[in-house]
PDB file of C-alpha atoms in Angstrom:
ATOM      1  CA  UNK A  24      40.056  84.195 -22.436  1.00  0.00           C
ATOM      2  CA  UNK A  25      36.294  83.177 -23.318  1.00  0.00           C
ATOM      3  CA  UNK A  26      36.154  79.268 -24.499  1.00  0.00           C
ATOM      4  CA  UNK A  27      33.740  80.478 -27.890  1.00  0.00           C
ATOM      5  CA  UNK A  28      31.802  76.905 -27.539  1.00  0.00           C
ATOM      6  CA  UNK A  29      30.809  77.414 -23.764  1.00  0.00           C
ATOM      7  CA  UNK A  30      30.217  81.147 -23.663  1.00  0.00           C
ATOM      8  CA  UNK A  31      27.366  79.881 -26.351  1.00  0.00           C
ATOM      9  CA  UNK A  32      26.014  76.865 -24.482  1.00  0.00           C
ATOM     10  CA  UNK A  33      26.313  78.498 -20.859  1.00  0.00           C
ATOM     11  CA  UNK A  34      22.749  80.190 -20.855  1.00  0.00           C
ATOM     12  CA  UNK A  35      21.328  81.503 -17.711  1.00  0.00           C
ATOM     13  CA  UNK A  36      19.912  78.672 -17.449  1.00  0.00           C
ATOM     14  CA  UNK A  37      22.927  76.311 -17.666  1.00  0.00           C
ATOM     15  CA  UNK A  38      24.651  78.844 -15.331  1.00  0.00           C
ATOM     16  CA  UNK A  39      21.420  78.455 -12.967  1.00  0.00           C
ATOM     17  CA  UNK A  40      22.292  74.917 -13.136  1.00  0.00           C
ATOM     18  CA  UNK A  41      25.973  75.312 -11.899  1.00  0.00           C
ATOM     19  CA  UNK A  42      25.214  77.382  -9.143  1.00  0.00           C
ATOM     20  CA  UNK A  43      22.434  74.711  -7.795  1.00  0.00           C
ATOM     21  CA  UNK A  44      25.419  71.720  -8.626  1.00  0.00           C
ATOM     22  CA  UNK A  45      27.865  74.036  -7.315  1.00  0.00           C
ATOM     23  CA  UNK A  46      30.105  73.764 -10.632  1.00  0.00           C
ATOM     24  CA  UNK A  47      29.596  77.658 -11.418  1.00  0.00           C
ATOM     25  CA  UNK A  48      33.002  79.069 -10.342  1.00  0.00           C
ATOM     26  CA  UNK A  49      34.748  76.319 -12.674  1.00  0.00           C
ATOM     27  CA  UNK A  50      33.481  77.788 -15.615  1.00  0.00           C
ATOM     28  CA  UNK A  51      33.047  81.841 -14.440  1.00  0.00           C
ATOM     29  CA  UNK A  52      36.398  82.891 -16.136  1.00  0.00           C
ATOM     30  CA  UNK A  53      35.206  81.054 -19.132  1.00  0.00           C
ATOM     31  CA  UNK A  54      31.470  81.410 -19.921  1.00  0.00           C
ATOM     32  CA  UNK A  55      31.153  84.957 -19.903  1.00  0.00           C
ATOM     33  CA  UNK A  56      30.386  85.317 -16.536  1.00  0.00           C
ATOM     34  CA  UNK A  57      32.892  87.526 -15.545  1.00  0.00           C
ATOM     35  CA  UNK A  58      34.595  88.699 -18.292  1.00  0.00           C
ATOM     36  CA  UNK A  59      32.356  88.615 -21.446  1.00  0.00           C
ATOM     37  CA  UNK A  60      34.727  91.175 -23.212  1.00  0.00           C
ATOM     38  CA  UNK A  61      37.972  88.835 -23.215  1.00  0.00           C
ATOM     39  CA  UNK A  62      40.018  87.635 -26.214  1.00  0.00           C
ATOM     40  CA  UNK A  63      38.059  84.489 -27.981  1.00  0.00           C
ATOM     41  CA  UNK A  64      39.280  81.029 -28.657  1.00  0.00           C
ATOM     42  CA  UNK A  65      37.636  77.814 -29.738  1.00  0.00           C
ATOM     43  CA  UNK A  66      36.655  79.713 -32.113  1.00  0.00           C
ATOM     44  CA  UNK A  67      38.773  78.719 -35.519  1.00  0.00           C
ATOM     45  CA  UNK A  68      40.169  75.457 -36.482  1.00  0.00           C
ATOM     46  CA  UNK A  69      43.333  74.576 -36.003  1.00  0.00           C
ATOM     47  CA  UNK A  70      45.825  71.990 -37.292  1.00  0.00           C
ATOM     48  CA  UNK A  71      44.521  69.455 -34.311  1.00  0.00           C
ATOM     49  CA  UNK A  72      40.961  70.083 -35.731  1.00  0.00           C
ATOM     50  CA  UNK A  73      41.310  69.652 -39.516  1.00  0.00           C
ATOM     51  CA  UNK A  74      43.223  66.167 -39.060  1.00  0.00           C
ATOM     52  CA  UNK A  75      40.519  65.256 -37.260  1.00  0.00           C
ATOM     53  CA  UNK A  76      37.693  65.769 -38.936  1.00  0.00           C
ATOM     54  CA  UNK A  77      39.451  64.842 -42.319  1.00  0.00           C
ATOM     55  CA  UNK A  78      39.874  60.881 -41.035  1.00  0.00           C
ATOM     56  CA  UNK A  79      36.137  60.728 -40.090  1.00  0.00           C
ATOM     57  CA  UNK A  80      33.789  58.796 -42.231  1.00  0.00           C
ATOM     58  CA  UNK A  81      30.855  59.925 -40.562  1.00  0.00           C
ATOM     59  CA  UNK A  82      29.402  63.308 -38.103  1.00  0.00           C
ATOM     60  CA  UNK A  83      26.186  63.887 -35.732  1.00  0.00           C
ATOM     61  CA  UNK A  84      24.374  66.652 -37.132  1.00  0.00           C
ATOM     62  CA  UNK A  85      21.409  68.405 -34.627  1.00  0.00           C
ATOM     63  CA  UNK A  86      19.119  70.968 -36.135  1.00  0.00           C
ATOM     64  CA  UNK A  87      15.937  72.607 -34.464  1.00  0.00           C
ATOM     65  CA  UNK A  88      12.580  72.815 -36.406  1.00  0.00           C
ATOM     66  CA  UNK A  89      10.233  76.084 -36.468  1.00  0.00           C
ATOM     67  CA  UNK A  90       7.664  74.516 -33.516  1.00  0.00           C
ATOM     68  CA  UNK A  91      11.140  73.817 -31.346  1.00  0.00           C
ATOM     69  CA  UNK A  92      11.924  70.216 -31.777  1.00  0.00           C
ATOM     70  CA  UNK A  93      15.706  68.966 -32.211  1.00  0.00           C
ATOM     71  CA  UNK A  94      16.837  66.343 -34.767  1.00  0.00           C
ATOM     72  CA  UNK A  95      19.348  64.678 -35.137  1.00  0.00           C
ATOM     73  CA  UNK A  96      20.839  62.387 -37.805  1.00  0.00           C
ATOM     74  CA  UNK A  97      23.630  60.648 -38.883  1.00  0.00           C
ATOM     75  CA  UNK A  98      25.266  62.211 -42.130  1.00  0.00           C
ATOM     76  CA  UNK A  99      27.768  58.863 -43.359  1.00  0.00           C
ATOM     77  CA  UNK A 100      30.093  58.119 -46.485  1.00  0.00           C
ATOM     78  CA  UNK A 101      33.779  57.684 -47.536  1.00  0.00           C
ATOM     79  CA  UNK A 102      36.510  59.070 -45.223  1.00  0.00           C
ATOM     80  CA  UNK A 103      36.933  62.810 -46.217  1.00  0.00           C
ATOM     81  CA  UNK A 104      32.833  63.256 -46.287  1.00  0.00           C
ATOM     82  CA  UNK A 105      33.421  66.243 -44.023  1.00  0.00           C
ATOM     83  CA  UNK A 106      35.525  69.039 -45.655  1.00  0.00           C
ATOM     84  CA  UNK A 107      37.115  72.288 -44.325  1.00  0.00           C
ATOM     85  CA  UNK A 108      36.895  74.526 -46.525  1.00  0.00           C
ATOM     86  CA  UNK A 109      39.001  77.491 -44.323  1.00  0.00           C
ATOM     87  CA  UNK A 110      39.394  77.951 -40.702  1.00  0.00           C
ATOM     88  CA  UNK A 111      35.644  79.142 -39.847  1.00  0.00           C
ATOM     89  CA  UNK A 112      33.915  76.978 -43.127  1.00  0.00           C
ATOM     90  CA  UNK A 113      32.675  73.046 -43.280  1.00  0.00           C
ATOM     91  CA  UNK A 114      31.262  71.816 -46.228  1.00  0.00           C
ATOM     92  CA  UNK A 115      30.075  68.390 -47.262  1.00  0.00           C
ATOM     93  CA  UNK A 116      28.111  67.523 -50.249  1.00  0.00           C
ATOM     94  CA  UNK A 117      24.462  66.371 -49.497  1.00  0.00           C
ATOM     95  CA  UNK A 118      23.901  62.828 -50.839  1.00  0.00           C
ATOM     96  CA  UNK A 119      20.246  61.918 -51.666  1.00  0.00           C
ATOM     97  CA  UNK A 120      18.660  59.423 -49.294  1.00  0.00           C
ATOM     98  CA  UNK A 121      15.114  58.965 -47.937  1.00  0.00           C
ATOM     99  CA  UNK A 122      13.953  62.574 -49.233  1.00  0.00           C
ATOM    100  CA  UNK A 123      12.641  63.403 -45.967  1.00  0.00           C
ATOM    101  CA  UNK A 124      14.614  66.978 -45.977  1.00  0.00           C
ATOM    102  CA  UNK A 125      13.886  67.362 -41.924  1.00  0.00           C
ATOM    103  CA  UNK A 126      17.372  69.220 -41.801  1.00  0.00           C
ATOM    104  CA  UNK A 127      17.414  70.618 -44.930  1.00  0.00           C
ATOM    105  CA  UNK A 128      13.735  72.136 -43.673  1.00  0.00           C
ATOM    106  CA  UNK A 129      15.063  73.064 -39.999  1.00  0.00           C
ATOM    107  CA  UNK A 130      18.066  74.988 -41.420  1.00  0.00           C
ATOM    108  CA  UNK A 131      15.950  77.270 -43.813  1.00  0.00           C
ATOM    109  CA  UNK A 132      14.252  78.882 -40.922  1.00  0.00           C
ATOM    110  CA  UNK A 133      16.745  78.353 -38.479  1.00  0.00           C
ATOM    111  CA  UNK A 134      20.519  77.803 -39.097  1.00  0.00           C
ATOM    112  CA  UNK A 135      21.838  76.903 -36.301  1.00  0.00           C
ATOM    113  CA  UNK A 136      23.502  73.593 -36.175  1.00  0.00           C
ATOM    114  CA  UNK A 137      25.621  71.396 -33.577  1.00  0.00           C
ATOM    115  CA  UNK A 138      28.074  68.608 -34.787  1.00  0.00           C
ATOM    116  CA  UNK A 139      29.553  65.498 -33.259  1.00  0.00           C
ATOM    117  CA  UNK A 140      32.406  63.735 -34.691  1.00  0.00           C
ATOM    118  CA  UNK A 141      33.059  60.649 -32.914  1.00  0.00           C
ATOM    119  CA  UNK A 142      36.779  58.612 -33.080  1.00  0.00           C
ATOM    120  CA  UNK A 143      35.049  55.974 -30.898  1.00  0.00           C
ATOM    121  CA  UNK A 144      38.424  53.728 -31.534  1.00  0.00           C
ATOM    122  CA  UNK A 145      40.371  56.504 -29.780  1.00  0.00           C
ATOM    123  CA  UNK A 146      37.733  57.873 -27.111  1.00  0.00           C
ATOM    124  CA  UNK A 147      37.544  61.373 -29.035  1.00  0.00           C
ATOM    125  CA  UNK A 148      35.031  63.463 -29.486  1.00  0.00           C
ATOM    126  CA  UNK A 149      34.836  67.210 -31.018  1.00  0.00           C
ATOM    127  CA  UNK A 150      31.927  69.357 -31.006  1.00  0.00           C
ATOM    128  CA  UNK A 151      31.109  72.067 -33.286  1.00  0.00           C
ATOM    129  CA  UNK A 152      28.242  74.897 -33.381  1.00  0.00           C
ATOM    130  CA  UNK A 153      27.988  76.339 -36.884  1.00  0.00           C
ATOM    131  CA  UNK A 154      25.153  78.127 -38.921  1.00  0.00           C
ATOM    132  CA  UNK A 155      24.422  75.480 -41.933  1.00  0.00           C
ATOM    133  CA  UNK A 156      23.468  77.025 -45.418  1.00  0.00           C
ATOM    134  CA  UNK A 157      22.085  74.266 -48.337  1.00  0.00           C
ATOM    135  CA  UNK A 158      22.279  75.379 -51.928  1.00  0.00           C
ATOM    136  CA  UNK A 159      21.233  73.042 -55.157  1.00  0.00           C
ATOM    137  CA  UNK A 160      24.113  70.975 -56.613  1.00  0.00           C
ATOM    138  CA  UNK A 161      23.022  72.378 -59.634  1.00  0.00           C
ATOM    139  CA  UNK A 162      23.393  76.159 -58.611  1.00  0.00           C
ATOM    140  CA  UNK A 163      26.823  76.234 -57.818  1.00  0.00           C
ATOM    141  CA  UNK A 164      28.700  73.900 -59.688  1.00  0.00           C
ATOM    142  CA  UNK A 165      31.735  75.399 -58.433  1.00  0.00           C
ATOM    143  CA  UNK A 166      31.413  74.563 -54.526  1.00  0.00           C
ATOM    144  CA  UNK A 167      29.956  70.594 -55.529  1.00  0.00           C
ATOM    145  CA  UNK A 168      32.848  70.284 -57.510  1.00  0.00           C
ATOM    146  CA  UNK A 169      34.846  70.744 -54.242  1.00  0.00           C
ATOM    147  CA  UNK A 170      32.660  68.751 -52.370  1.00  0.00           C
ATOM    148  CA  UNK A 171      32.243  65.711 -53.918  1.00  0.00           C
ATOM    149  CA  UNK A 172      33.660  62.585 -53.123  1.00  0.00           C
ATOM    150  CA  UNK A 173      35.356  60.838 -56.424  1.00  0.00           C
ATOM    151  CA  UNK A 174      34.357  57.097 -56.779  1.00  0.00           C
ATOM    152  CA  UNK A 175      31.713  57.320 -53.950  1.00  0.00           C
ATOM    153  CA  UNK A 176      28.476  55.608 -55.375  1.00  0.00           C
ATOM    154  CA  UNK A 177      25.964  58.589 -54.338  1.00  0.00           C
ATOM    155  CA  UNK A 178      24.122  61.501 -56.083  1.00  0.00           C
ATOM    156  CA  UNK A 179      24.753  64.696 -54.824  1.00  0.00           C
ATOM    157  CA  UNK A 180      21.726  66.614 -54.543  1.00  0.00           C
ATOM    158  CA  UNK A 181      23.001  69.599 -52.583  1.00  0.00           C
ATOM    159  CA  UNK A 182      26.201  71.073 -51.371  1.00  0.00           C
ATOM    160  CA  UNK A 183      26.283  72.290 -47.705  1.00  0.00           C
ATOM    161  CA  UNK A 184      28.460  74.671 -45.759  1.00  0.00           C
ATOM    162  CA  UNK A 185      29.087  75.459 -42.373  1.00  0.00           C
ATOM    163  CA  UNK A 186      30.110  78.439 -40.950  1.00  0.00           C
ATOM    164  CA  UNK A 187      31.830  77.904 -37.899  1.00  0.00           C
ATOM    165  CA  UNK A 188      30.605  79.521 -34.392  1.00  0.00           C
ATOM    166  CA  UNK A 189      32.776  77.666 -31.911  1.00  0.00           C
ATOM    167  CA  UNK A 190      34.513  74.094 -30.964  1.00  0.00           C
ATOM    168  CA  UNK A 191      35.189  72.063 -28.268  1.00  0.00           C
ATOM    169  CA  UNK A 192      36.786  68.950 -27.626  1.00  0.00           C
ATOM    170  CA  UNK A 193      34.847  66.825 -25.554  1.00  0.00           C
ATOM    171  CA  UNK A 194      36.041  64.610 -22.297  1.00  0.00           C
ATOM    172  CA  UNK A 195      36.625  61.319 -23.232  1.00  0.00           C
ATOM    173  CA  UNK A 196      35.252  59.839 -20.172  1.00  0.00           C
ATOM    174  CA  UNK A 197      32.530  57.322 -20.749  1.00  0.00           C
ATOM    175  CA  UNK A 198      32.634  56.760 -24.719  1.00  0.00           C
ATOM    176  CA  UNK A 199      32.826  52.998 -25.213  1.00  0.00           C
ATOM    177  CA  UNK A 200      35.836  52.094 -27.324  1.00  0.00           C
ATOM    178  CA  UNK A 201      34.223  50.701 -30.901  1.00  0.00           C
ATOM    179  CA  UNK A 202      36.384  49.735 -33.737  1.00  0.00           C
ATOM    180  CA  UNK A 203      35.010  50.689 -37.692  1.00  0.00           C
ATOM    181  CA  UNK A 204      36.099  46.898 -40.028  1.00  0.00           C
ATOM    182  CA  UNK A 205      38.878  49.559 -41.527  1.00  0.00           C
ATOM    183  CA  UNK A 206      40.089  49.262 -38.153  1.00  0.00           C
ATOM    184  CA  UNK A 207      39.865  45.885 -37.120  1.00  0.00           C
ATOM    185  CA  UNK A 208      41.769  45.198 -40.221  1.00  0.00           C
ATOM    186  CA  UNK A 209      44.655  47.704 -39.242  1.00  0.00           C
ATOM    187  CA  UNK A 210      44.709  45.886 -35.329  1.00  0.00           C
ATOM    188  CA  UNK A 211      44.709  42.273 -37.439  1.00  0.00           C
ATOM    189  CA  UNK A 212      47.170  42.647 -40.011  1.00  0.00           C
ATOM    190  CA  UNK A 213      50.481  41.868 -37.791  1.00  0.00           C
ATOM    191  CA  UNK A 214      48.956  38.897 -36.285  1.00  0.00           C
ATOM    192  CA  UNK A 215      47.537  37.849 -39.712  1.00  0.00           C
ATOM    193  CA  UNK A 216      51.171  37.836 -41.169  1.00  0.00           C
ATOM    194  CA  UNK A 217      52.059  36.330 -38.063  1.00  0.00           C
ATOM    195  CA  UNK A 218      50.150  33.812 -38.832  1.00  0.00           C
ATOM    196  CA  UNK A 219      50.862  33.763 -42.428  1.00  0.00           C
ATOM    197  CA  UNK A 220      54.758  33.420 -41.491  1.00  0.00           C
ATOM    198  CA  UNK A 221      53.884  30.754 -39.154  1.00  0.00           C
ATOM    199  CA  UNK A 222      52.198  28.136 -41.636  1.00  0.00           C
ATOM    200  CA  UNK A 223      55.017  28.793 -44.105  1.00  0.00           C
ATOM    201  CA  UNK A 224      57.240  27.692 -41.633  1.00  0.00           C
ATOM    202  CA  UNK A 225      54.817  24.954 -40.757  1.00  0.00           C
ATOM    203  CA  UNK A 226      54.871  24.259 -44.263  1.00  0.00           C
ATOM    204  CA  UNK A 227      58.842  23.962 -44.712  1.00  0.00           C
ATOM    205  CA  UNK A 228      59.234  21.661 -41.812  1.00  0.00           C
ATOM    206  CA  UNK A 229      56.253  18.805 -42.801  1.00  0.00           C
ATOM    207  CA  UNK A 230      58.367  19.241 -46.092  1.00  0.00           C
ATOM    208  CA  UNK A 231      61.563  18.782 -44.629  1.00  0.00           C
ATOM    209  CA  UNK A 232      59.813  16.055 -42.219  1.00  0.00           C
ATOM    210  CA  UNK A 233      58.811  14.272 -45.327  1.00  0.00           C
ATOM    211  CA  UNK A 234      61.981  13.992 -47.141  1.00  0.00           C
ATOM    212  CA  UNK A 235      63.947  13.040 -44.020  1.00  0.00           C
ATOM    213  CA  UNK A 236      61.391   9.546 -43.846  1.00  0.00           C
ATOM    214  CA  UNK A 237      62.002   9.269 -47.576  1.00  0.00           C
TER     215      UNK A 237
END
């Protein structure tokens, strides 16, 4: 079966690359090389997938400009940000910021994007190609509606989809546990009622102590 994501990134150039590295057979039976007429996956979201991208607060997203440069950004907000829409569609809405519009640019004469959504807590990492299409909030009231993010301090300016291409989940080798405060809390909380539960019973016996000298 062809792994969507890698039949995509493996261009003869990346498989020039194996071949010198000697990692080319590793991949053949998935990158096309010798079988690019086999079944697909990796290439609609799954269960696994959609949990995962619906506790992320946050997503890389790469875009390439008309002269060939890449950018990359940061796209943050409330958990949820990131929604799917169906098992081949993303969609978040597009909160005003610097009004650069670099992506926004890139992705009107190219759409190709690449996502990474990082659980740096957990080691986890899934990568997505997608073509990205930007429409006025105020042209489809419908699909903003959907995308916005009640209580979240932020005009929407646009509302974005993503049509997904392919997926993969990335090794987690070499991504440097980090911890968001959300999480810090969560690891905290037993040892702060721990701690809580110890000075009440610290509490009791000066208490206790006290009316025993009385």
């Amino acid at each position: 079966m062809l792994h969507k994501y890698l039949e995509i990134a493996s261009t003869p150039a990346v498989k020039r690359e194996r071949r010198h590295y000697g990692s080319a057979a590793q991949y053949a039976r998935i990158d096309g090389t010798l079988d690019s007429e086999g079944p697909l996956r990796n290439d609609q979201l799954g269960p696994d997938e959609e949990a995962f991208i619906a506790e992320r607060d946050g997503f890389y997203l790469a875009s390439v400009s008309e002269t060939g440069w890449p950018y990359v950004q940061f796209r943050g907000g409330p958990i949820g940000l990131l929604r799917v829409l169906d098992d081949k569609t993303l969609g978040f809405a597009d909160f005003r910021g610097n009004r650069q519009y670099i992506t926004t640019g890139n992705v009107s004469g190219n759409d190709r994007v690449s996502l990474f959504l990082m659980d740096y807590a957990h080691q986890r990492r899934l990568k997505i190609f997608g073509r990205m299409h930007v429409v006025d909030a105020t042209i489809n009231a419908a699909l903003e509606t959907r995308l916005s993010v009640p209580g979240y301090a932020a005009r929407v300016e646009r509302a974005v989809t993503i049509t997904i291409e392919a997926f993969d989940w990335n090794c987690p080798r070499h991504i440097t546990p980090r911890f968001s405060e959300a999480e810090v809390a969560e690891l905290l909380a037993p040892i702060k009622a721990r701690l809580a539960s110890l000075e009440d019973e610290n509490r009791s016996l000066r208490d206790r102590l006290g009316q025993a000298r009385e």
